[in-house]
PDB file of C-alpha atoms in Angstrom:
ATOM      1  CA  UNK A 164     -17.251  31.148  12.411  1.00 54.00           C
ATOM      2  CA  UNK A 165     -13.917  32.953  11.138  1.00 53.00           C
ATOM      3  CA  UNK A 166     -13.749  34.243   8.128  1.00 74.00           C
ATOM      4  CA  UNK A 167     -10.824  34.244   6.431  1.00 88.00           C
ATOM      5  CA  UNK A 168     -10.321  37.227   3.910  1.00 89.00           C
ATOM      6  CA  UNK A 169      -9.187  37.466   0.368  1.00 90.00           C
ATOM      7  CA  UNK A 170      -5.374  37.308   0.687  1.00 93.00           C
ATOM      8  CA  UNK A 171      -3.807  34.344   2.546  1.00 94.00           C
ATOM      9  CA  UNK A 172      -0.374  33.255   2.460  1.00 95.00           C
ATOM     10  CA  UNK A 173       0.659  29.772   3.243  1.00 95.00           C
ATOM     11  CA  UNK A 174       3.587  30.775   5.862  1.00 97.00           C
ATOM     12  CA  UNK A 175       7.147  29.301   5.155  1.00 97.00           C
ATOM     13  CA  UNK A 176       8.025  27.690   8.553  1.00 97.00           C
ATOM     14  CA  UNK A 177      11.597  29.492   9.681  1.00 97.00           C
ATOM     15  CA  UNK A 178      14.684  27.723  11.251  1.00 96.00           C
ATOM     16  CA  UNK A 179      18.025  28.398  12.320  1.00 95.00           C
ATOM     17  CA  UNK A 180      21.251  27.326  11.054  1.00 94.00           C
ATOM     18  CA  UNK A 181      21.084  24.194  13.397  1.00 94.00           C
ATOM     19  CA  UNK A 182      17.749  23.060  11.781  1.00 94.00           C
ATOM     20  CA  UNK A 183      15.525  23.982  14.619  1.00 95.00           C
ATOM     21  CA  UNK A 184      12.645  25.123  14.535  1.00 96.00           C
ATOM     22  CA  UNK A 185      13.021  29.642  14.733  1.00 97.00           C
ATOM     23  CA  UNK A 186       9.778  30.943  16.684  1.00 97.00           C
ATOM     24  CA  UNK A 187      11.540  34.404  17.035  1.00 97.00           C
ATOM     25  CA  UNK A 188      11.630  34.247  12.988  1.00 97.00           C
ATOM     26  CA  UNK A 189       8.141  33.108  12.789  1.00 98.00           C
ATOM     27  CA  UNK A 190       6.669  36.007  14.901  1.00 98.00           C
ATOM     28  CA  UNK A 191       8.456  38.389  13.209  1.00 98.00           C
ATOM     29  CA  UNK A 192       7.535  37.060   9.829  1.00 97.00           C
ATOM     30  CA  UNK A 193       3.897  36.759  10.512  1.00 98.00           C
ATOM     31  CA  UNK A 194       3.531  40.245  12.161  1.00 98.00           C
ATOM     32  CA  UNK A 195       5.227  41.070   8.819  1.00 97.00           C
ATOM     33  CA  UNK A 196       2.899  39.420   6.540  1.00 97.00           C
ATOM     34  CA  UNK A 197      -0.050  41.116   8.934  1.00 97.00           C
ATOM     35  CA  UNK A 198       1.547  44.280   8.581  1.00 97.00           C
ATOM     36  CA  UNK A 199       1.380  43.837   4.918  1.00 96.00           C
ATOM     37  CA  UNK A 200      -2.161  43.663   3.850  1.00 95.00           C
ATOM     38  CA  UNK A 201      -2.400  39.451   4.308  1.00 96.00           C
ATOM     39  CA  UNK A 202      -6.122  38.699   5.671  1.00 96.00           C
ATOM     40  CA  UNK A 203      -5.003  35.611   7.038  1.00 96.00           C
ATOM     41  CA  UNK A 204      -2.755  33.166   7.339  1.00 97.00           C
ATOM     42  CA  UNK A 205      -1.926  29.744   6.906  1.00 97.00           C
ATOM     43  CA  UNK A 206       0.661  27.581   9.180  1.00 98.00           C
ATOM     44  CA  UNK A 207       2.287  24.306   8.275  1.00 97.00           C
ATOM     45  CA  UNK A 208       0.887  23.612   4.871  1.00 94.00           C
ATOM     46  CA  UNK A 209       2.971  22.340   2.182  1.00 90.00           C
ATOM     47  CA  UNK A 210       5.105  25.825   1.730  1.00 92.00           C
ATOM     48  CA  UNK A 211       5.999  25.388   5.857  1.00 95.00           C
ATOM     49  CA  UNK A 212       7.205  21.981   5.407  1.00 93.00           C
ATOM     50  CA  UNK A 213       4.539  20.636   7.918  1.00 93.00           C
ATOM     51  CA  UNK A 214       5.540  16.909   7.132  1.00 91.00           C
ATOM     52  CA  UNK A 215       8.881  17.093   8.351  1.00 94.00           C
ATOM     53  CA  UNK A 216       7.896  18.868  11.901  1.00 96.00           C
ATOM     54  CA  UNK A 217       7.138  17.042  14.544  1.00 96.00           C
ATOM     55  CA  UNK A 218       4.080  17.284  16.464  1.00 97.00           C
ATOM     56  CA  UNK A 219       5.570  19.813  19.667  1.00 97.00           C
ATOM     57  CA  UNK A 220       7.315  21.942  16.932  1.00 97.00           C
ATOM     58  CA  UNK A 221       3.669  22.438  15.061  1.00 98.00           C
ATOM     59  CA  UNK A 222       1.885  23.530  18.396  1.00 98.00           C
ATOM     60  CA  UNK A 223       4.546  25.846  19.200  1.00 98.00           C
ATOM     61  CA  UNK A 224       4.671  27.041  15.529  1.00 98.00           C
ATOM     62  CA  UNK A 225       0.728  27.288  15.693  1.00 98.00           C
ATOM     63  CA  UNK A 226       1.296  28.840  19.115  1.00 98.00           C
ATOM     64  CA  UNK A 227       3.823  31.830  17.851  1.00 98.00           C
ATOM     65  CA  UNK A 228       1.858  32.497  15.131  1.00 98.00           C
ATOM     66  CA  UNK A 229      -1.162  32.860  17.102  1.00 98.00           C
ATOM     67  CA  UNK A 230       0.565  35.671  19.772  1.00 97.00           C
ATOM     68  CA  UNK A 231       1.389  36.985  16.978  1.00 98.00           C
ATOM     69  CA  UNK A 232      -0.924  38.133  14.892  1.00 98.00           C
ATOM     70  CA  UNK A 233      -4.587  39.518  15.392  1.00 96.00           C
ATOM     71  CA  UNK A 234      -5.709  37.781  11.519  1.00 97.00           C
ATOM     72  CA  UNK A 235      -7.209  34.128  11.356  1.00 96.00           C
ATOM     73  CA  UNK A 236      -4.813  31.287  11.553  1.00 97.00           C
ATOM     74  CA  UNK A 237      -5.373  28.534   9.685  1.00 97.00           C
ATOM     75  CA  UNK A 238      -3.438  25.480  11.099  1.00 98.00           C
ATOM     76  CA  UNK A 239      -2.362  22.309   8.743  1.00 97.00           C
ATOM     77  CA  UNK A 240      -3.141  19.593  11.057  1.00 98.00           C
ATOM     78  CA  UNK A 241      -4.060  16.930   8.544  1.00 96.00           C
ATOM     79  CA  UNK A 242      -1.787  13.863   8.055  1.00 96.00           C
ATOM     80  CA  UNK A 243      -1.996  10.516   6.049  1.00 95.00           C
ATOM     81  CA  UNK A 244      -2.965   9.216   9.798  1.00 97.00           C
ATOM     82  CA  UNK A 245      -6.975   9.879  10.848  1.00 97.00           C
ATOM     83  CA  UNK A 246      -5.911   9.276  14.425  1.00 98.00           C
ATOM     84  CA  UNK A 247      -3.245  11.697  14.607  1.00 97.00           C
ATOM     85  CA  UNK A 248      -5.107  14.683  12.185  1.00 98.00           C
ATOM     86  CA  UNK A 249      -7.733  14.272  15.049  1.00 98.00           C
ATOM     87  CA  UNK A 250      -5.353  14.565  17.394  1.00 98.00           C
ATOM     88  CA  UNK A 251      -3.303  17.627  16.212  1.00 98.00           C
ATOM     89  CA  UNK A 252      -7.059  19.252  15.422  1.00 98.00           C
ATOM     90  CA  UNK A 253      -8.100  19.473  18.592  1.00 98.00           C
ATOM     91  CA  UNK A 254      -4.766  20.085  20.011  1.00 98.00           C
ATOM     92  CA  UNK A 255      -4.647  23.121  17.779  1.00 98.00           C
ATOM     93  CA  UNK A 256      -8.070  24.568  18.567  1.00 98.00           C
ATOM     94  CA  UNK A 257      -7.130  24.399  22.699  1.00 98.00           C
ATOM     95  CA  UNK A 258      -4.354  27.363  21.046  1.00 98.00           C
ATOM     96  CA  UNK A 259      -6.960  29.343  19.554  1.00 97.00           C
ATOM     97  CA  UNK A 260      -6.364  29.104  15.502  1.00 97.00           C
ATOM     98  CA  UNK A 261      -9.040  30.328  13.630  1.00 97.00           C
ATOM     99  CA  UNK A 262      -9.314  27.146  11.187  1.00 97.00           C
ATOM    100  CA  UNK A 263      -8.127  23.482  10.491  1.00 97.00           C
ATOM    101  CA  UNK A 264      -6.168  23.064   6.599  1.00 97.00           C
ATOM    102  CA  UNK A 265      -7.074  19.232   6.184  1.00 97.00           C
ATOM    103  CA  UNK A 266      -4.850  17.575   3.400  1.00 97.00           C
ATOM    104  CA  UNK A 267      -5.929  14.831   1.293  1.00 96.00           C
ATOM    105  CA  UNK A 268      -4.185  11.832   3.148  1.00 96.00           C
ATOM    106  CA  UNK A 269      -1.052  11.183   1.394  1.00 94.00           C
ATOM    107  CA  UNK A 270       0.949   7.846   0.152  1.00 92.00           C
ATOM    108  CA  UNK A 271      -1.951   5.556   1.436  1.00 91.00           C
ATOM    109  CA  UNK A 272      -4.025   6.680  -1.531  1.00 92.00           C
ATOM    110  CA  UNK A 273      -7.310   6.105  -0.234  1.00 95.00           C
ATOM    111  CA  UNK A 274     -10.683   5.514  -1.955  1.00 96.00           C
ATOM    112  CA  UNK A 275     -13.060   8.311  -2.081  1.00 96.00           C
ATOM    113  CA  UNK A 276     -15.271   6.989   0.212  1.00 97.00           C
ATOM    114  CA  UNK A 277     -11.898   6.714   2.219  1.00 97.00           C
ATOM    115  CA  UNK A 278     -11.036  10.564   1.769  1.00 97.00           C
ATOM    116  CA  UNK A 279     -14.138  11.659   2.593  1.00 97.00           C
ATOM    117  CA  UNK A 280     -14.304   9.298   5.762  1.00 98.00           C
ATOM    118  CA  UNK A 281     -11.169  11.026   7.033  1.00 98.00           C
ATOM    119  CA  UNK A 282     -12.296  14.765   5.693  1.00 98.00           C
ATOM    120  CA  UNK A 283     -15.501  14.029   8.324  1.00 98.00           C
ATOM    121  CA  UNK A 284     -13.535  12.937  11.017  1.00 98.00           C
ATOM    122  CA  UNK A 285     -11.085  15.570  11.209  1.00 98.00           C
ATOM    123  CA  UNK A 286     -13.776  17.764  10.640  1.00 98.00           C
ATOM    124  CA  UNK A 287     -15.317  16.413  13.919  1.00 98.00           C
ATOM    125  CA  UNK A 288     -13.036  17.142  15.983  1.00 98.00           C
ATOM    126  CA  UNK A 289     -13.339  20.238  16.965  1.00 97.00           C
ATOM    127  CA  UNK A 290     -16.086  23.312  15.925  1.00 96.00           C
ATOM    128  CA  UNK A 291     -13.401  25.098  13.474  1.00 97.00           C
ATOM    129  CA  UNK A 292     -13.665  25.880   9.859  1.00 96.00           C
ATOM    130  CA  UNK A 293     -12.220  23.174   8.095  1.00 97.00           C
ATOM    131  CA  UNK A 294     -10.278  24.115   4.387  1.00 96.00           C
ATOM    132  CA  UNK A 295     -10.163  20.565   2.168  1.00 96.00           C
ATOM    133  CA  UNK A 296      -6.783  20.672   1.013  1.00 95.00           C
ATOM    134  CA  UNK A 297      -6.484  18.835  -2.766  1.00 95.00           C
ATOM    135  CA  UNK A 298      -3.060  18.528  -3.744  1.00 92.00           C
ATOM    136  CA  UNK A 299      -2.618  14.977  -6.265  1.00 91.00           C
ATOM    137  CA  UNK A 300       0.295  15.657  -7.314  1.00 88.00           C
ATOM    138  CA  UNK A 301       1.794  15.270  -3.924  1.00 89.00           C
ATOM    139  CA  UNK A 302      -0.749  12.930  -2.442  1.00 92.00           C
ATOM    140  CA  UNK A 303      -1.323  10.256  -5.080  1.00 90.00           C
ATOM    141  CA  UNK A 304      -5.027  11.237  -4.896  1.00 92.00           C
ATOM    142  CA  UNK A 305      -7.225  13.653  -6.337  1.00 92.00           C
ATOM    143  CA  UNK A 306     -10.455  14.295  -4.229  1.00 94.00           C
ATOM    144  CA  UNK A 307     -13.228  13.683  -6.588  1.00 93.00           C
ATOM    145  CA  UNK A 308     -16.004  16.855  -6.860  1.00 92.00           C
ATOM    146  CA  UNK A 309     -18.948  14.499  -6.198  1.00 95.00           C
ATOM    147  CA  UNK A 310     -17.221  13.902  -2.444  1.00 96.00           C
ATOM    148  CA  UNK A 311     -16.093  17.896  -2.074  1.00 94.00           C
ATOM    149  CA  UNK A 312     -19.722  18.578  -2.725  1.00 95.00           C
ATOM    150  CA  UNK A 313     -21.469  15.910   0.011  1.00 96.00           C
ATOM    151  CA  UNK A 314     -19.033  17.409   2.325  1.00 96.00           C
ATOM    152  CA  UNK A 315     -19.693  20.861   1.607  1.00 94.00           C
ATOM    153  CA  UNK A 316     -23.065  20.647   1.984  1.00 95.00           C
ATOM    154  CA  UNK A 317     -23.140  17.668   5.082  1.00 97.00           C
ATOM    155  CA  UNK A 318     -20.572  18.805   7.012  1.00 97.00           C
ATOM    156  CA  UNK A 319     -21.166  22.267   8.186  1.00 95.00           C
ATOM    157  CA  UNK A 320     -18.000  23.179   9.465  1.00 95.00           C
ATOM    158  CA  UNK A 321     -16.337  21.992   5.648  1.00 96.00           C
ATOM    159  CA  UNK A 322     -15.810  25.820   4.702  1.00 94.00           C
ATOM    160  CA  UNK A 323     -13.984  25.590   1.631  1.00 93.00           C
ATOM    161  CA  UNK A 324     -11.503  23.941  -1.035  1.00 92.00           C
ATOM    162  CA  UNK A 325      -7.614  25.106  -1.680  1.00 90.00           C
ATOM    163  CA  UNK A 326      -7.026  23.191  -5.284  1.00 87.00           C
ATOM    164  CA  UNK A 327      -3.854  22.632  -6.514  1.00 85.00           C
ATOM    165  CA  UNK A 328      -3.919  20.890  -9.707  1.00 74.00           C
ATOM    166  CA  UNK A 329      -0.819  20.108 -12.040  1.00 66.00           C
ATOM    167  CA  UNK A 330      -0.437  22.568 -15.258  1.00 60.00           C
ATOM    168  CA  UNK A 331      -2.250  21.592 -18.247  1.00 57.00           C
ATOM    169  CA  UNK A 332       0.021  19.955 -21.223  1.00 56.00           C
ATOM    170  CA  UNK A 333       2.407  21.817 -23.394  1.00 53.00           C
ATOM    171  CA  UNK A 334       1.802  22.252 -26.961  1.00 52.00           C
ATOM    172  CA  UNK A 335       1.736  18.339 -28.404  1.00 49.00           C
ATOM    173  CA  UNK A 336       3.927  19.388 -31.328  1.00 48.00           C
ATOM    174  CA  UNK A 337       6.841  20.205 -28.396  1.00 47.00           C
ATOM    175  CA  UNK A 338      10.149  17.982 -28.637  1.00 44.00           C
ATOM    176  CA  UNK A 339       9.717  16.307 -25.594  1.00 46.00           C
ATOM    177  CA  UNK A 340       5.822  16.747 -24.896  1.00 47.00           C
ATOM    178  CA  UNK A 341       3.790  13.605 -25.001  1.00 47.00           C
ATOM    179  CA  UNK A 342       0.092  13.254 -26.326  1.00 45.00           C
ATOM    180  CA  UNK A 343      -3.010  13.954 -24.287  1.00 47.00           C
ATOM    181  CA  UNK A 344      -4.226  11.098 -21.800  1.00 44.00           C
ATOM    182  CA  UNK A 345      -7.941  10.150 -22.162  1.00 41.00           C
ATOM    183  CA  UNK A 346      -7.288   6.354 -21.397  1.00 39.00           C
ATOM    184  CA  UNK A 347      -5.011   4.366 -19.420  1.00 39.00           C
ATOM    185  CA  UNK A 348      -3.130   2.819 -22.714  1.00 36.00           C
ATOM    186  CA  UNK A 349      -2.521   6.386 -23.790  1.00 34.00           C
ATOM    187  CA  UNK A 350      -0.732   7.430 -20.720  1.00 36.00           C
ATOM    188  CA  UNK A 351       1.342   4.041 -21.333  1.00 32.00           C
ATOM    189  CA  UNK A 352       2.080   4.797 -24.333  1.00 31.00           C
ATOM    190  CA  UNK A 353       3.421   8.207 -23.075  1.00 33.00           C
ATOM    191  CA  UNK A 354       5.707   6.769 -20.862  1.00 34.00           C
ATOM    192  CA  UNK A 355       7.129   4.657 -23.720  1.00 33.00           C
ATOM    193  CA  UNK A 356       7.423   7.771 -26.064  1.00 31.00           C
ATOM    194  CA  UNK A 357       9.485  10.127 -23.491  1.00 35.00           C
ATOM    195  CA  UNK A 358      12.861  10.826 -25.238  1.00 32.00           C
ATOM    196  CA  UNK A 359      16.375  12.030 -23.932  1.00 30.00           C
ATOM    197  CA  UNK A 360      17.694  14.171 -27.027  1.00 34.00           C
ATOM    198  CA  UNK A 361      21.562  12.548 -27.426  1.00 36.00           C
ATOM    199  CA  UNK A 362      21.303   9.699 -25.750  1.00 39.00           C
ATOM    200  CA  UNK A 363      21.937   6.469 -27.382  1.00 42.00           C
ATOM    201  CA  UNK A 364      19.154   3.530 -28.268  1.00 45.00           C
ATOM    202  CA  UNK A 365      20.414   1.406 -31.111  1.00 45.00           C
ATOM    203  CA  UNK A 366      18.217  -1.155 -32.617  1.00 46.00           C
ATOM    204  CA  UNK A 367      18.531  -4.180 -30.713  1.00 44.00           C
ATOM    205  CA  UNK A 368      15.588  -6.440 -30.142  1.00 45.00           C
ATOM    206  CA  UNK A 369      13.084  -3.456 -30.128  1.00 45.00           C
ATOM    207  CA  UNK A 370      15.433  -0.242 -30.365  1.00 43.00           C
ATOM    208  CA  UNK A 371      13.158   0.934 -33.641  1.00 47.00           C
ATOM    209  CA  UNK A 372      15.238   4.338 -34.086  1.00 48.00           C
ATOM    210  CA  UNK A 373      18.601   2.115 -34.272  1.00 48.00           C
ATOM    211  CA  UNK A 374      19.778   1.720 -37.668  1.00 52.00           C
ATOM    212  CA  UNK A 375      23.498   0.645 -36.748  1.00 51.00           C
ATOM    213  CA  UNK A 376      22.639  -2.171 -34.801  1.00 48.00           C
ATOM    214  CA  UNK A 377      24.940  -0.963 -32.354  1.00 50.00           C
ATOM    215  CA  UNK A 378      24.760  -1.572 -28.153  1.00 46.00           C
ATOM    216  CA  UNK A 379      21.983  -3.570 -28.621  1.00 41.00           C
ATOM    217  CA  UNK A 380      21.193  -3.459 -24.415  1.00 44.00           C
ATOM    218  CA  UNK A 381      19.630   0.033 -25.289  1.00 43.00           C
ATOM    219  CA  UNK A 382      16.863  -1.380 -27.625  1.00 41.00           C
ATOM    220  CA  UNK A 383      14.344  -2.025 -25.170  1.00 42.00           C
ATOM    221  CA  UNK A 384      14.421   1.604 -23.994  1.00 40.00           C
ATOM    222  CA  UNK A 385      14.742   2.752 -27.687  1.00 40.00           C
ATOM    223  CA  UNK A 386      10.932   1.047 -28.315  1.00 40.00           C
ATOM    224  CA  UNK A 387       9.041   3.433 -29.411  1.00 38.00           C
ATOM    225  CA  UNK A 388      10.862   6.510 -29.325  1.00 39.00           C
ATOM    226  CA  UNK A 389       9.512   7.362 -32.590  1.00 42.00           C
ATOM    227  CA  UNK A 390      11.807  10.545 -33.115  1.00 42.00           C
ATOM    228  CA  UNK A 391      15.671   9.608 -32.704  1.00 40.00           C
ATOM    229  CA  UNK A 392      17.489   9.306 -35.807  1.00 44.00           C
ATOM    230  CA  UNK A 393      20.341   7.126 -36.497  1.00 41.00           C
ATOM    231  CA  UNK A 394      20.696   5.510 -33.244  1.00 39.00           C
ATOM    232  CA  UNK A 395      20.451   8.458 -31.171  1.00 39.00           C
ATOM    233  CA  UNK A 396      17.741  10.476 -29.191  1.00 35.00           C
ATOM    234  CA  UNK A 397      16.109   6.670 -27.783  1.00 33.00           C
ATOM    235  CA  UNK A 398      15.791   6.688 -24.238  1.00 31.00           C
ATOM    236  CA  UNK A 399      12.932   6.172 -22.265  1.00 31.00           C
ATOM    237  CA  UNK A 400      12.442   9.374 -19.593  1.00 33.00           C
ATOM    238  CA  UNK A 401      12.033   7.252 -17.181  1.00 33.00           C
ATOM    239  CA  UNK A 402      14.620   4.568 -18.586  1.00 33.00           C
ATOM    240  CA  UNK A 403      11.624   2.238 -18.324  1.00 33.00           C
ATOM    241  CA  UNK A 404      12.809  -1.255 -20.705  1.00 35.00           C
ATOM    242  CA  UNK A 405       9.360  -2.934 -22.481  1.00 36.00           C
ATOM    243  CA  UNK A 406       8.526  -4.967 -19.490  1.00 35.00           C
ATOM    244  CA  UNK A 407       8.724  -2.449 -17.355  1.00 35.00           C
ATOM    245  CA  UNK A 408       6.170  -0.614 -19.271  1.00 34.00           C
ATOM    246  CA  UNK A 409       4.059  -3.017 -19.500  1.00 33.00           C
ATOM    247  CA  UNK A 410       3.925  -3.752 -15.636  1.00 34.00           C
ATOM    248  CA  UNK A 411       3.003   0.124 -15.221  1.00 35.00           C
ATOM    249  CA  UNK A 412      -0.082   0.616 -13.564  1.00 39.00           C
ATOM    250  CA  UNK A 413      -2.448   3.544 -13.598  1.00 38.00           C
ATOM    251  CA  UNK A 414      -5.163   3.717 -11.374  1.00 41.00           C
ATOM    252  CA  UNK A 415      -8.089   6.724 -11.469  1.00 42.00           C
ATOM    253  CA  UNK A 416      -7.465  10.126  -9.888  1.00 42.00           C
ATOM    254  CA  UNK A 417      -3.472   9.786 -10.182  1.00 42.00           C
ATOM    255  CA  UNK A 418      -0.943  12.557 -11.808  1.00 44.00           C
ATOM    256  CA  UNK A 419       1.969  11.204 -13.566  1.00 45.00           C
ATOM    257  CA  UNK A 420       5.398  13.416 -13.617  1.00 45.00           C
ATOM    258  CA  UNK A 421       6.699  13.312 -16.918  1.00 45.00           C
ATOM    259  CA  UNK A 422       9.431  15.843 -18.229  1.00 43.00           C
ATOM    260  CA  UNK A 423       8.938  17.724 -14.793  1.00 43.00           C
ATOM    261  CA  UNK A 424       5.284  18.180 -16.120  1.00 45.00           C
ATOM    262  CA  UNK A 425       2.266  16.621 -14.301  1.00 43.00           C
ATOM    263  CA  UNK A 426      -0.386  14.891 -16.409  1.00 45.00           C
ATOM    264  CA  UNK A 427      -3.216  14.101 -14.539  1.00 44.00           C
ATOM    265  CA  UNK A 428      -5.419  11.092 -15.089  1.00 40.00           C
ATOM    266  CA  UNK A 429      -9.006  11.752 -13.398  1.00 38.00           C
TER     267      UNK A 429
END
């Protein structure tokens, strides 16, 4: 089994000015990255835009990179789709990559018996080393540790983990920074207590910071917002009015964007 080194670069995916897909750009740049001291490499992950390729421009990108290059390839063949990760697995190990990058299925925002399900199958299909790829804040799912560990040690070709977690939460005494999020009526109450500095929310029905009384359509998204003073600085972050908040849902494993920071909720 292929192992694949200390330094590994996910690959950007080159393309011309047309939009198509540059395979004399991605042999050069991966006999570059060889040439300078990467291990291995990694093809259509996240940083080569693998979602927006379709399946013969993946082969042939798996296939250039391949030629080029005497280091491990490891080849993102993992979709939101079982089916087609199986598909694209075994399609990739007929070009000779080293080993399979298997993302967390994305948007469907499976259970974990789901994720793991899908981590097996893909894993299946062919005898390659398989890297778990955990990336919530893209996928909608986090993969819980209890399910990375019964596939580490169940499946045998499940080689390793790539983790990419959101950064932990500014200082709470920031401008803009919300409170920590142990429970699911915290992370409500962060959404209501995001704030726009200089935008308007006068007091209407539940505007609290309006004093003037003032475009009273703004109240709703001026509840809460705890730190705007006479009628200003009271917008939701996400412009979200009371009843919006209120249908907000927050299920287990999720990140939330907020102020272009993720919070996770595990």
């Amino acid at each position: 089994m292929a192992r694949f080194g200390r330094v590994i670069t996910a690959m950007v995916t080159p393309f011309d000015k047309n939009g198509a897909l540059d395979l004399d750009g991605v042999r050069t740049l991966a006999k570059y990255l060889q040439d300078h001291g990467n291990d291995a490499l990694v093809v259509a992950g996240t940083t080569g835009e693998a979602p927006v390729l379709t399946d013969p421009e993946r082969l042939d990108l798996f296939k250039a990179v391949v030629e080029a290059v005497t280091i491990p390839v490891i080849a993102g063949t993992g979709t939101n789709d079982t089916a087609h990760s199986i598909h694209m697995t075994k399609e990739a190990a007929k070009l000779g990559v080293s080993g399979i990058l298997a993302v967390c299925p994305y948007y469907n925002r499976p259970s974990q018996a789901g994720i793991e399900a899908h981590m097996r199958a893909v894993a299946g299909a062919s005898d390659l080393p398989v890297v778990v790829y955990d990336i919530p804040v893209r996928t909608g799912r986090k993969i819980g540790t209890p399910t990375i560990l019964r596939l580490a040690r169940e499946v045998k070709n499940v080689v390793a983990e790539t983790r990419c977690l959101p950064p932990p939460p500014p200082p709470q005494d920031c401008y803009l920074c919300p409170p920590p999020l142990p429970t699911p009526e915290c992370l409500v109450r962060v959404v209501n207590w995001g704030i726009l500095k200089g935008e308007k929310g006068d007091k209407g029905e539940r505007g609290k910071c309006g004093k003037d009384g003032k475009d009273g359509k703004n109240g709703h998204d001026g509840h809460r917002g705890k730190r705007g003073k006479d009628g200003k600085d009271a917008v939701l972050a996400f412009g979200y009015g009371s009843n919006d908040v209120q249908q907000f849902e927050v299920l287990p494993n999720t990140a939330v964007e907020f102020n272009n920071v993720y919070y996770p909720y595990l």
